[in-house]
C-alpha cells in the first residue's frame, strides 16, 4: 500500500462553471473524497494548502509547497500530487524540481475544463497523477507534470494552448512517458538536476521579451538599486537588436546577472552569431546563456541560484547548466 499526499492549491481543476457561465472558485474542492478511486492500492492523504487561481500563485506559495514536501519526506510519504492552476503550473513544478531532493515522486496536474463542464478533465488528470506518483518507475525522475495521459519533465514542459486539453507540451524533447489505463510507461531517462537547499526567495528578477525594433528604453526604467537579476527572451538563436546594447551594458556593469533564453518555443539559445547584438558579442559582455529553458523557467532558476550560497562564478555555471 503506497501513501500518497495530495496537496490542492486551486486552479480550474478545483473550480466550476456558475449559472452566469463564468468559471469560479468553489468553497468545497470537487476533488475531495475521491479516495475510493484508489482504495485497493493507495492510501490518499488530502490537504488543501491554498484555493487560488494560479495567476495568484507567487514564490511564497511555491516555497510553502517545498517545505510541505520536505516534511512529507520525513513523514515517510511515498509520493506527492499537487493540483494547480495551469497558467503558472510549469513555474511551480520547476521551482520544486530545483529545491526538493528526489527521494519521493512529486507530480503536478491541473485541468483545462472545470469540474461541471462537459468533458471535464480534472478528475481524470488527478487520477492519472496519483497513479504516476504511486508508480515505482516514477522514482528518481524529478518533478513530473501529468496531463492528458502524458508525463512531462518539469524542466521543459510548458503550457502551449489557451484552452485545449492537450495544452502541456515539451517542445524540442517531447514527453518522457505516457499513461495507458492507469499504468505508467516511460520512454526516456532523465538527467539529474542539482538540488539547492534554499531558505529564502528574495530578490527582484524581471523577465523581458525582445522584439523587432526594440531599443534600450525598457532597461532604463529598471531600478538597478533593487534589481537582483534580469532574464531576456532574445530573438532566434540568442540575439538582440543593437539599440538595446548601451543600456543593457549599464546593468551588466553593475554586476547584475543577465540571463538570456530564446523567445522561440523550440530549440536552444547559444552564442552563434558574431554581428552587432549577436550572441557571440552578448556572451563576451557577460550575458549568461541558460540553454533550453524558456523565460519563466530561467527566471525561477535565477531566483533559486541567487538564494543559494553560490558566488558569481558558481551562479553562472548553475545557470549555464554545468
Ligand atoms: N486560469 C486558470 C489557472 O491557472 C487556468 C487553469 O487552472 O487551467 O488558475
CSV table of C-alpha atoms in Angstrom, one decimal, chain A:
chain,number,residue,atom,x,y,z
A,1,UNK,CA,0.0,0.0,0.0
A,2,UNK,CA,1.5,3.4,-1.1
A,3,UNK,CA,0.9,6.6,0.9
A,4,UNK,CA,0.3,9.5,-1.5
A,5,UNK,CA,-0.2,13.0,-0.2
A,6,UNK,CA,-2.5,15.2,-2.4
A,7,UNK,CA,-1.9,18.9,-2.0
A,8,UNK,CA,-4.6,21.1,-3.5
A,9,UNK,CA,-3.7,24.7,-4.4
A,10,UNK,CA,-6.7,25.8,-6.6
A,11,UNK,CA,-7.0,26.5,-10.3
A,12,UNK,CA,-9.6,25.3,-12.8
A,13,UNK,CA,-9.3,21.7,-11.5
A,14,UNK,CA,-11.0,22.9,-8.3
A,15,UNK,CA,-13.4,25.3,-10.0
A,16,UNK,CA,-16.9,25.0,-11.6
A,17,UNK,CA,-19.0,27.0,-14.0
A,18,UNK,CA,-21.6,29.1,-12.3
A,19,UNK,CA,-25.1,29.9,-13.7
A,20,UNK,CA,-23.8,33.1,-15.4
A,21,UNK,CA,-21.3,30.9,-17.3
A,22,UNK,CA,-18.2,32.2,-15.6
A,23,UNK,CA,-15.7,29.7,-14.1
A,24,UNK,CA,-15.4,30.4,-10.4
A,25,UNK,CA,-13.6,29.0,-7.3
A,26,UNK,CA,-15.6,26.5,-5.2
A,27,UNK,CA,-15.7,26.7,-1.5
A,28,UNK,CA,-15.5,22.9,-1.5
A,29,UNK,CA,-12.9,21.3,-3.8
A,30,UNK,CA,-14.6,18.8,-6.1
A,31,UNK,CA,-11.6,16.5,-5.8
A,32,UNK,CA,-12.0,15.9,-2.1
A,33,UNK,CA,-13.4,12.5,-1.1
A,34,UNK,CA,-12.1,10.7,-4.2
A,35,UNK,CA,-10.2,8.2,-2.1
A,36,UNK,CA,-12.4,5.2,-3.2
A,37,UNK,CA,-10.9,5.5,-6.7
A,38,UNK,CA,-7.7,4.1,-5.2
A,39,UNK,CA,-8.9,2.2,-2.2
A,40,UNK,CA,-7.2,-1.1,-3.0
A,41,UNK,CA,-3.6,0.1,-3.7
A,42,UNK,CA,-3.2,3.6,-2.3
A,43,UNK,CA,-3.8,5.5,0.9
A,44,UNK,CA,-4.6,9.0,-0.2
A,45,UNK,CA,-4.0,11.8,2.3
A,46,UNK,CA,-5.6,15.1,1.3
A,47,UNK,CA,-4.6,18.6,2.3
A,48,UNK,CA,-6.0,21.9,0.9
A,49,UNK,CA,-3.0,24.2,1.0
A,50,UNK,CA,-4.5,27.1,-0.9
A,51,UNK,CA,-7.5,27.8,-3.1
A,52,UNK,CA,-6.0,30.2,-5.6
A,53,UNK,CA,-6.2,30.7,-9.3
A,54,UNK,CA,-2.7,30.2,-10.5
A,55,UNK,CA,-2.1,33.8,-11.6
A,56,UNK,CA,-2.3,34.5,-7.9
A,57,UNK,CA,0.4,31.9,-7.0
A,58,UNK,CA,3.7,33.6,-6.1
A,59,UNK,CA,7.1,32.4,-5.0
A,60,UNK,CA,5.8,32.4,-1.4
A,61,UNK,CA,3.3,29.7,-2.2
A,62,UNK,CA,5.9,27.7,-4.1
A,63,UNK,CA,8.2,28.0,-1.1
A,64,UNK,CA,5.5,26.7,1.3
A,65,UNK,CA,4.9,23.7,-1.1
A,66,UNK,CA,8.6,22.9,-1.0
A,67,UNK,CA,8.6,23.0,2.8
A,68,UNK,CA,5.5,20.8,3.0
A,69,UNK,CA,7.1,18.2,0.7
A,70,UNK,CA,10.3,18.2,2.7
A,71,UNK,CA,8.1,17.4,5.8
A,72,UNK,CA,6.3,14.7,3.8
A,73,UNK,CA,9.7,13.0,3.0
A,74,UNK,CA,10.4,12.9,6.8
A,75,UNK,CA,6.9,11.5,7.4
A,76,UNK,CA,7.6,8.6,5.1
A,77,UNK,CA,5.1,9.6,2.4
A,78,UNK,CA,5.8,7.7,-0.9
A,79,UNK,CA,4.7,10.4,-3.3
A,80,UNK,CA,3.1,13.8,-3.6
A,81,UNK,CA,0.5,15.0,-6.1
A,82,UNK,CA,-0.1,18.8,-6.4
A,83,UNK,CA,-3.2,20.1,-8.1
A,84,UNK,CA,-2.6,23.6,-9.5
A,85,UNK,CA,-4.0,26.1,-12.0
A,86,UNK,CA,-2.4,25.5,-15.4
A,87,UNK,CA,-1.4,29.1,-16.1
A,88,UNK,CA,1.7,29.0,-13.8
A,89,UNK,CA,1.9,25.3,-13.1
A,90,UNK,CA,5.2,25.0,-15.0
A,91,UNK,CA,6.8,27.5,-12.8
A,92,UNK,CA,5.8,25.9,-9.5
A,93,UNK,CA,6.8,22.5,-11.0
A,94,UNK,CA,10.3,23.8,-11.9
A,95,UNK,CA,10.8,25.6,-8.6
A,96,UNK,CA,10.1,22.3,-6.8
A,97,UNK,CA,12.4,20.4,-9.3
A,98,UNK,CA,15.2,22.7,-8.2
A,99,UNK,CA,14.6,22.7,-4.5
A,100,UNK,CA,13.3,19.2,-3.5
A,101,UNK,CA,15.6,16.2,-3.1
A,102,UNK,CA,14.5,13.4,-5.5
A,103,UNK,CA,13.7,11.0,-2.6
A,104,UNK,CA,10.0,10.6,-3.4
A,105,UNK,CA,8.0,11.2,-6.6
A,106,UNK,CA,6.3,14.6,-7.0
A,107,UNK,CA,3.7,15.1,-9.7
A,108,UNK,CA,1.7,18.2,-10.7
A,109,UNK,CA,-1.5,18.2,-12.5
A,110,UNK,CA,-4.4,20.6,-13.4
A,111,UNK,CA,-7.4,20.9,-15.7
A,112,UNK,CA,-8.5,22.9,-18.7
A,113,UNK,CA,-12.2,22.4,-18.1
A,114,UNK,CA,-13.7,22.9,-14.7
A,115,UNK,CA,-15.5,20.2,-12.6
A,116,UNK,CA,-19.0,20.6,-14.0
A,117,UNK,CA,-18.2,21.3,-17.7
A,118,UNK,CA,-18.8,18.7,-20.3
A,119,UNK,CA,-15.6,16.7,-20.9
A,120,UNK,CA,-14.1,18.0,-17.7
A,121,UNK,CA,-10.5,16.7,-17.5
A,122,UNK,CA,-9.9,17.4,-13.8
A,123,UNK,CA,-10.7,14.1,-12.1
A,124,UNK,CA,-9.1,12.1,-14.8
A,125,UNK,CA,-5.9,14.1,-14.6
A,126,UNK,CA,-5.9,13.9,-10.9
A,127,UNK,CA,-6.4,10.1,-11.0
A,128,UNK,CA,-3.5,9.8,-13.6
A,129,UNK,CA,-1.3,12.0,-11.4
A,130,UNK,CA,-1.9,9.8,-8.4
A,131,UNK,CA,-1.2,6.6,-10.3
A,132,UNK,CA,2.0,8.2,-11.6
A,133,UNK,CA,3.1,9.3,-8.1
A,134,UNK,CA,2.5,5.7,-6.8
A,135,UNK,CA,4.4,4.1,-9.7
A,136,UNK,CA,7.9,2.8,-8.7
A,137,UNK,CA,9.1,3.7,-12.2
A,138,UNK,CA,8.5,7.4,-11.5
A,139,UNK,CA,11.1,7.5,-8.7
A,140,UNK,CA,14.2,9.5,-9.4
A,141,UNK,CA,12.7,11.2,-12.5
A,142,UNK,CA,12.4,14.5,-10.7
A,143,UNK,CA,9.2,16.6,-10.6
A,144,UNK,CA,6.7,15.5,-13.2
A,145,UNK,CA,3.7,17.1,-14.9
A,146,UNK,CA,0.9,14.8,-15.8
A,147,UNK,CA,-1.9,16.0,-18.1
A,148,UNK,CA,-3.9,14.3,-20.8
A,149,UNK,CA,-2.2,10.9,-20.4
A,150,UNK,CA,1.3,12.3,-20.9
A,151,UNK,CA,4.2,12.6,-18.5
A,152,UNK,CA,6.5,15.6,-18.8
A,153,UNK,CA,9.6,16.8,-17.1
A,154,UNK,CA,9.2,20.0,-15.0
A,155,UNK,CA,12.2,21.5,-16.6
A,156,UNK,CA,11.0,21.6,-20.2
A,157,UNK,CA,7.2,21.3,-20.1
A,158,UNK,CA,5.2,24.4,-21.0
A,159,UNK,CA,1.6,25.5,-21.5
A,160,UNK,CA,1.1,25.9,-25.2
A,161,UNK,CA,-2.6,26.4,-25.8
A,162,UNK,CA,-5.1,28.7,-24.0
A,163,UNK,CA,-8.0,26.2,-23.8
A,164,UNK,CA,-7.1,22.8,-25.5
A,165,UNK,CA,-6.8,19.9,-23.1
A,166,UNK,CA,-3.6,18.9,-24.8
A,167,UNK,CA,-2.0,22.2,-23.8
A,168,UNK,CA,1.0,20.8,-21.9
A,169,UNK,CA,3.8,20.0,-24.3
A,170,UNK,CA,7.6,19.6,-24.2
A,171,UNK,CA,8.9,21.4,-27.3
A,172,UNK,CA,12.2,20.1,-28.7
A,173,UNK,CA,12.4,17.0,-26.4
A,174,UNK,CA,8.9,15.6,-26.1
A,175,UNK,CA,7.3,13.9,-23.1
A,176,UNK,CA,9.3,11.3,-21.1
A,177,UNK,CA,6.4,8.9,-20.8
A,178,UNK,CA,2.7,8.2,-21.0
A,179,UNK,CA,-0.1,6.6,-19.2
A,180,UNK,CA,-2.3,3.8,-20.5
A,181,UNK,CA,-5.2,2.7,-18.4
A,182,UNK,CA,-3.5,4.0,-15.2
A,183,UNK,CA,-0.1,2.4,-15.9
A,184,UNK,CA,3.0,4.5,-16.4
A,185,UNK,CA,5.1,3.8,-19.4
A,186,UNK,CA,8.4,5.7,-19.6
A,187,UNK,CA,10.5,6.0,-22.8
A,188,UNK,CA,13.3,8.3,-21.6
A,189,UNK,CA,15.9,8.7,-18.9
A,190,UNK,CA,16.1,12.0,-17.1
A,191,UNK,CA,19.4,13.9,-16.4
A,192,UNK,CA,19.7,14.7,-12.6
A,193,UNK,CA,19.3,18.3,-11.6
A,194,UNK,CA,21.3,20.0,-8.8
A,195,UNK,CA,19.0,20.5,-5.8
A,196,UNK,CA,19.5,23.7,-3.9
A,197,UNK,CA,18.7,23.9,-0.2
A,198,UNK,CA,17.3,27.5,-0.1
A,199,UNK,CA,15.9,29.2,2.9
A,200,UNK,CA,14.8,32.5,1.2
A,201,UNK,CA,13.3,33.6,-2.1
A,202,UNK,CA,14.5,37.2,-2.0
A,203,UNK,CA,15.4,39.5,-4.9
A,204,UNK,CA,13.5,41.2,-7.7
A,205,UNK,CA,14.1,39.4,-11.1
A,206,UNK,CA,12.4,40.7,-14.2
A,207,UNK,CA,11.6,38.9,-17.5
A,208,UNK,CA,11.7,41.0,-20.7
A,209,UNK,CA,10.9,39.9,-24.2
A,210,UNK,CA,12.8,41.1,-27.2
A,211,UNK,CA,11.1,42.3,-30.5
A,212,UNK,CA,12.0,43.8,-33.8
A,213,UNK,CA,12.9,47.4,-33.4
A,214,UNK,CA,13.5,47.1,-29.6
A,215,UNK,CA,15.6,49.8,-28.1
A,216,UNK,CA,17.1,50.1,-24.6
A,217,UNK,CA,14.4,52.3,-23.1
A,218,UNK,CA,12.9,49.5,-21.1
A,219,UNK,CA,16.2,48.8,-19.4
A,220,UNK,CA,16.4,52.4,-18.3
A,221,UNK,CA,13.1,52.0,-16.5
A,222,UNK,CA,14.5,49.3,-14.2
A,223,UNK,CA,15.7,50.3,-10.8
A,224,UNK,CA,19.2,48.9,-10.8
A,225,UNK,CA,19.4,49.6,-7.0
A,226,UNK,CA,16.9,46.9,-6.3
A,227,UNK,CA,17.3,44.7,-9.3
A,228,UNK,CA,18.7,41.3,-8.4
A,229,UNK,CA,18.7,39.8,-11.9
A,230,UNK,CA,17.2,40.1,-15.4
A,231,UNK,CA,16.1,37.4,-17.9
A,232,UNK,CA,15.7,38.3,-21.5
A,233,UNK,CA,13.8,36.3,-24.1
A,234,UNK,CA,16.0,37.1,-27.0
A,235,UNK,CA,15.4,36.6,-30.7
A,236,UNK,CA,16.1,33.4,-32.6
A,237,UNK,CA,19.2,31.5,-31.6
A,238,UNK,CA,20.1,34.2,-28.9
A,239,UNK,CA,20.5,37.7,-30.4
A,240,UNK,CA,19.3,41.2,-29.6
A,241,UNK,CA,18.7,44.4,-31.6
A,242,UNK,CA,21.9,46.6,-31.3
A,243,UNK,CA,19.9,49.5,-30.0
A,244,UNK,CA,19.5,47.8,-26.6
A,245,UNK,CA,23.2,47.3,-26.0
A,246,UNK,CA,24.2,50.6,-24.4
A,247,UNK,CA,21.5,50.4,-21.7
A,248,UNK,CA,22.0,46.7,-21.2
A,249,UNK,CA,25.7,47.3,-20.6
A,250,UNK,CA,24.8,49.6,-17.7
A,251,UNK,CA,23.0,46.7,-16.0
A,252,UNK,CA,25.9,44.3,-16.7
A,253,UNK,CA,28.5,46.8,-15.4
A,254,UNK,CA,26.6,46.8,-12.1
A,255,UNK,CA,27.3,43.1,-11.8
A,256,UNK,CA,23.6,42.2,-12.1
A,257,UNK,CA,23.2,38.8,-13.7
A,258,UNK,CA,21.6,39.0,-17.1
A,259,UNK,CA,20.3,35.6,-18.4
A,260,UNK,CA,19.4,35.0,-22.0
A,261,UNK,CA,17.0,32.5,-23.5
A,262,UNK,CA,15.2,32.4,-26.8
A,263,UNK,CA,11.7,33.6,-27.5
A,264,UNK,CA,11.4,30.7,-29.9
A,265,UNK,CA,9.3,27.9,-28.5
A,266,UNK,CA,11.7,25.2,-29.8
A,267,UNK,CA,15.5,24.9,-29.6
A,268,UNK,CA,18.3,26.3,-27.5
A,269,UNK,CA,19.8,29.9,-27.2
A,270,UNK,CA,23.5,29.9,-27.9
A,271,UNK,CA,26.4,32.2,-28.9
A,272,UNK,CA,26.3,31.6,-32.6
A,273,UNK,CA,26.1,34.9,-34.4
A,274,UNK,CA,29.0,37.4,-34.3
A,275,UNK,CA,27.3,40.5,-35.7
A,276,UNK,CA,26.5,43.5,-33.5
A,277,UNK,CA,23.9,42.4,-31.0
A,278,UNK,CA,24.6,38.7,-31.8
A,279,UNK,CA,25.0,36.0,-29.2
A,280,UNK,CA,28.8,36.0,-29.5
A,281,UNK,CA,29.0,39.6,-28.5
A,282,UNK,CA,26.4,39.3,-25.8
A,283,UNK,CA,28.3,36.4,-24.2
A,284,UNK,CA,31.6,38.4,-24.4
A,285,UNK,CA,29.9,41.2,-22.5
A,286,UNK,CA,28.9,38.8,-19.7
A,287,UNK,CA,25.4,37.7,-20.6
A,288,UNK,CA,24.6,34.2,-19.4
A,289,UNK,CA,23.0,31.7,-21.7
A,290,UNK,CA,20.5,29.4,-20.0
A,291,UNK,CA,20.4,26.6,-22.5
A,292,UNK,CA,17.0,25.1,-23.3
A,293,UNK,CA,14.9,26.9,-20.7
A,294,UNK,CA,12.0,29.2,-21.5
A,295,UNK,CA,11.9,32.7,-20.0
A,296,UNK,CA,9.7,31.9,-17.0
A,297,UNK,CA,11.8,28.8,-16.1
A,298,UNK,CA,15.1,30.7,-16.4
A,299,UNK,CA,13.6,33.3,-14.0
A,300,UNK,CA,12.8,30.6,-11.5
A,301,UNK,CA,16.3,29.1,-11.9
A,302,UNK,CA,17.9,32.5,-11.4
A,303,UNK,CA,15.9,33.2,-8.3
A,304,UNK,CA,16.8,29.8,-6.8
A,305,UNK,CA,20.5,30.4,-7.7
A,306,UNK,CA,20.6,33.8,-6.2
A,307,UNK,CA,19.2,32.5,-2.9
A,308,UNK,CA,21.7,29.6,-2.7
A,309,UNK,CA,25.2,30.1,-1.4
A,310,UNK,CA,26.8,30.5,-4.9
A,311,UNK,CA,29.4,33.1,-5.8
A,312,UNK,CA,29.0,34.8,-9.2
A,313,UNK,CA,31.1,32.2,-10.9
A,314,UNK,CA,29.0,29.4,-9.3
A,315,UNK,CA,25.8,31.2,-10.3
A,316,UNK,CA,26.9,31.4,-13.9
A,317,UNK,CA,27.8,27.7,-14.0
A,318,UNK,CA,24.5,26.9,-12.4
A,319,UNK,CA,22.5,28.9,-15.0
A,320,UNK,CA,24.5,27.5,-17.9
A,321,UNK,CA,23.6,24.1,-16.6
A,322,UNK,CA,27.2,22.9,-15.9
